[in-house]
mmCIF file of C-alpha atoms in Angstrom:
data_model
loop_
_atom_site.group_PDB
_atom_site.id
_atom_site.type_symbol
_atom_site.label_atom_id
_atom_site.label_comp_id
_atom_site.label_asym_id
_atom_site.label_seq_id
_atom_site.Cartn_x
_atom_site.Cartn_y
_atom_site.Cartn_z
ATOM 1 C CA MET Y 86 20.288 58.221 129.482
ATOM 2 C CA LYS Y 87 17.183 58.216 127.319
ATOM 3 C CA ARG Y 88 13.997 59.490 128.901
ATOM 4 C CA ARG Y 89 10.349 59.077 128.032
ATOM 5 C CA THR Y 90 7.202 60.832 129.146
ATOM 6 C CA PHE Y 91 5.517 58.908 131.956
ATOM 7 C CA GLY Y 92 2.052 60.378 132.437
ATOM 8 C CA ASP Y 93 2.044 63.439 134.648
ATOM 9 C CA GLN Y 94 5.456 62.454 136.075
ATOM 10 C CA GLY Y 95 7.160 64.049 133.091
ATOM 11 C CA LYS Y 96 10.292 62.539 131.596
ATOM 12 C CA VAL Y 97 11.669 59.496 133.368
ATOM 13 C CA SER Y 98 14.710 57.437 132.520
ATOM 14 C CA VAL Y 99 14.097 54.358 130.394
ATOM 15 C CA LEU Y 100 16.053 52.428 133.021
ATOM 16 C CA THR Y 101 14.791 52.556 136.592
ATOM 17 C CA LEU Y 102 16.115 51.173 139.842
ATOM 18 C CA GLY Y 103 13.869 48.582 141.428
ATOM 19 C CA GLY Y 104 14.345 48.188 145.146
ATOM 20 C CA ALA Y 105 13.611 44.485 145.573
ATOM 21 C CA GLY Y 106 17.249 43.493 145.206
ATOM 22 C CA LEU Y 107 18.680 46.383 147.194
ATOM 23 C CA MET Y 108 18.311 44.880 150.641
ATOM 24 C CA GLY Y 109 17.644 41.221 150.170
ATOM 25 C CA GLY Y 110 14.596 40.752 147.983
ATOM 26 C CA TRP Y 111 16.338 37.727 146.523
ATOM 27 C CA GLY Y 112 19.811 36.242 146.147
ATOM 28 C CA HIS Y 113 22.764 38.216 147.538
ATOM 29 C CA VAL Y 114 21.843 40.401 150.509
ATOM 30 C CA PRO Y 115 23.850 43.618 150.291
ATOM 31 C CA ASP Y 116 24.634 45.647 153.364
ATOM 32 C CA LEU Y 117 23.353 49.199 153.727
ATOM 33 C CA ASP Y 118 26.580 50.770 152.431
ATOM 34 C CA GLU Y 119 26.435 48.682 149.251
ATOM 35 C CA ALA Y 120 22.759 49.515 148.718
ATOM 36 C CA VAL Y 121 23.417 53.244 149.233
ATOM 37 C CA ALA Y 122 26.341 53.138 146.784
ATOM 38 C CA THR Y 123 24.158 51.356 144.223
ATOM 39 C CA ILE Y 124 21.398 53.971 144.528
ATOM 40 C CA ARG Y 125 23.811 56.871 144.231
ATOM 41 C CA ALA Y 126 25.603 55.300 141.240
ATOM 42 C CA ALA Y 127 22.299 54.713 139.440
ATOM 43 C CA VAL Y 128 21.227 58.331 139.922
ATOM 44 C CA GLU Y 129 24.662 59.606 138.874
ATOM 45 C CA ALA Y 130 24.312 57.489 135.703
ATOM 46 C CA GLY Y 131 21.014 59.214 134.884
ATOM 47 C CA VAL Y 132 18.383 56.985 136.493
ATOM 48 C CA ASN Y 133 15.687 59.285 137.853
ATOM 49 C CA TYR Y 134 12.982 56.843 138.952
ATOM 50 C CA LEU Y 135 13.346 54.643 142.043
ATOM 51 C CA ASP Y 136 10.784 51.971 142.872
ATOM 52 C CA VAL Y 137 10.775 50.665 146.446
ATOM 53 C CA ALA Y 138 8.326 48.969 148.808
ATOM 54 C CA PRO Y 139 7.977 48.180 152.508
ATOM 55 C CA SER Y 140 8.205 44.477 151.697
ATOM 56 C CA TYR Y 141 11.579 44.798 149.926
ATOM 57 C CA GLY Y 142 14.057 43.749 152.586
ATOM 58 C CA SER Y 143 11.533 44.424 155.365
ATOM 59 C CA GLY Y 144 11.670 48.155 154.640
ATOM 60 C CA GLY Y 145 15.379 48.027 153.835
ATOM 61 C CA SER Y 146 15.017 49.403 150.313
ATOM 62 C CA GLU Y 147 13.217 52.469 151.687
ATOM 63 C CA ARG Y 148 15.799 52.900 154.470
ATOM 64 C CA ALA Y 149 18.577 52.692 151.865
ATOM 65 C CA VAL Y 150 17.020 55.528 149.828
ATOM 66 C CA GLY Y 151 16.663 57.530 153.029
ATOM 67 C CA ALA Y 152 20.323 56.962 153.851
ATOM 68 C CA ALA Y 153 21.470 57.677 150.282
ATOM 69 C CA PHE Y 154 19.894 61.120 150.103
ATOM 70 C CA GLU Y 155 19.271 62.002 153.770
ATOM 71 C CA GLY Y 156 15.784 63.300 153.078
ATOM 72 C CA GLU Y 157 16.653 65.347 149.990
ATOM 73 C CA LEU Y 158 16.064 63.575 146.697
ATOM 74 C CA PRO Y 159 18.165 65.032 143.899
ATOM 75 C CA VAL Y 160 16.248 67.394 141.616
ATOM 76 C CA GLY Y 161 14.192 65.441 139.113
ATOM 77 C CA VAL Y 162 14.419 62.083 140.891
ATOM 78 C CA ARG Y 163 11.031 60.464 141.383
ATOM 79 C CA ILE Y 164 10.122 57.723 143.797
ATOM 80 C CA SER Y 165 7.332 55.240 144.170
ATOM 81 C CA THR Y 166 6.522 52.923 147.006
ATOM 82 C CA LYS Y 167 3.740 50.472 147.624
ATOM 83 C CA VAL Y 168 1.111 49.319 150.058
ATOM 84 C CA SER Y 169 -0.277 45.788 150.291
ATOM 85 C CA LEU Y 170 -4.067 45.484 150.405
ATOM 86 C CA ASP Y 171 -4.346 41.758 149.699
ATOM 87 C CA ARG Y 172 -5.742 40.648 153.084
ATOM 88 C CA LEU Y 173 -8.002 43.551 153.945
ATOM 89 C CA SER Y 174 -11.713 44.077 153.999
ATOM 90 C CA PRO Y 175 -12.824 47.175 152.032
ATOM 91 C CA GLY Y 176 -13.445 49.176 155.213
ATOM 92 C CA ASP Y 177 -9.835 48.753 156.361
ATOM 93 C CA ALA Y 178 -8.136 50.052 153.221
ATOM 94 C CA SER Y 179 -7.873 53.775 154.001
ATOM 95 C CA VAL Y 180 -6.436 53.159 157.482
ATOM 96 C CA ILE Y 181 -3.887 50.647 156.196
ATOM 97 C CA ILE Y 182 -2.874 52.934 153.320
ATOM 98 C CA GLU Y 183 -2.333 55.871 155.674
ATOM 99 C CA ARG Y 184 -0.292 53.818 158.170
ATOM 100 C CA SER Y 185 1.780 52.203 155.435
ATOM 101 C CA LEU Y 186 2.530 55.502 153.695
ATOM 102 C CA THR Y 187 3.435 57.193 156.980
ATOM 103 C CA ALA Y 188 5.876 54.393 157.833
ATOM 104 C CA SER Y 189 7.348 54.461 154.317
ATOM 105 C CA LEU Y 190 7.899 58.220 154.466
ATOM 106 C CA GLU Y 191 9.709 57.820 157.786
ATOM 107 C CA ARG Y 192 12.025 55.166 156.329
ATOM 108 C CA LEU Y 193 12.585 57.242 153.171
ATOM 109 C CA ARG Y 194 13.123 60.418 155.259
ATOM 110 C CA LEU Y 195 10.769 62.218 152.876
ATOM 111 C CA THR Y 196 7.553 64.191 153.188
ATOM 112 C CA ARG Y 197 6.027 62.771 149.999
ATOM 113 C CA VAL Y 198 6.385 60.199 147.248
ATOM 114 C CA ASP Y 199 5.501 60.655 143.596
ATOM 115 C CA MET Y 200 3.452 57.495 143.345
ATOM 116 C CA LEU Y 201 1.877 55.094 145.821
ATOM 117 C CA LEU Y 202 1.017 51.764 144.233
ATOM 118 C CA THR Y 203 -0.901 48.767 145.536
ATOM 119 C CA HIS Y 204 1.197 45.648 145.813
#
């Protein structure tokens, strides 16, 4: 798998796994076992960047990553998740970000993510 430098994240695979389709973002809705198998197969094939979000399958993509690695991402695997700020007043942003990240980390079974993006 080819890798390229991605800012301070180091080398990431040129192919990544986006979480929108993992648990019903569109089309076929896989079950948790199928999503977990897909995640593990992607990482085994050299994918080292996973992109999930609370809105992908109502948190299902994050739960699938949590189930796939049981709180221990393989060495070198990076993960991003997102927070939606589209309906907030500026004063609400920090509270919403903290709550969203805390909930995401619980679903992912992790203590940190590599990137938190606005969605």
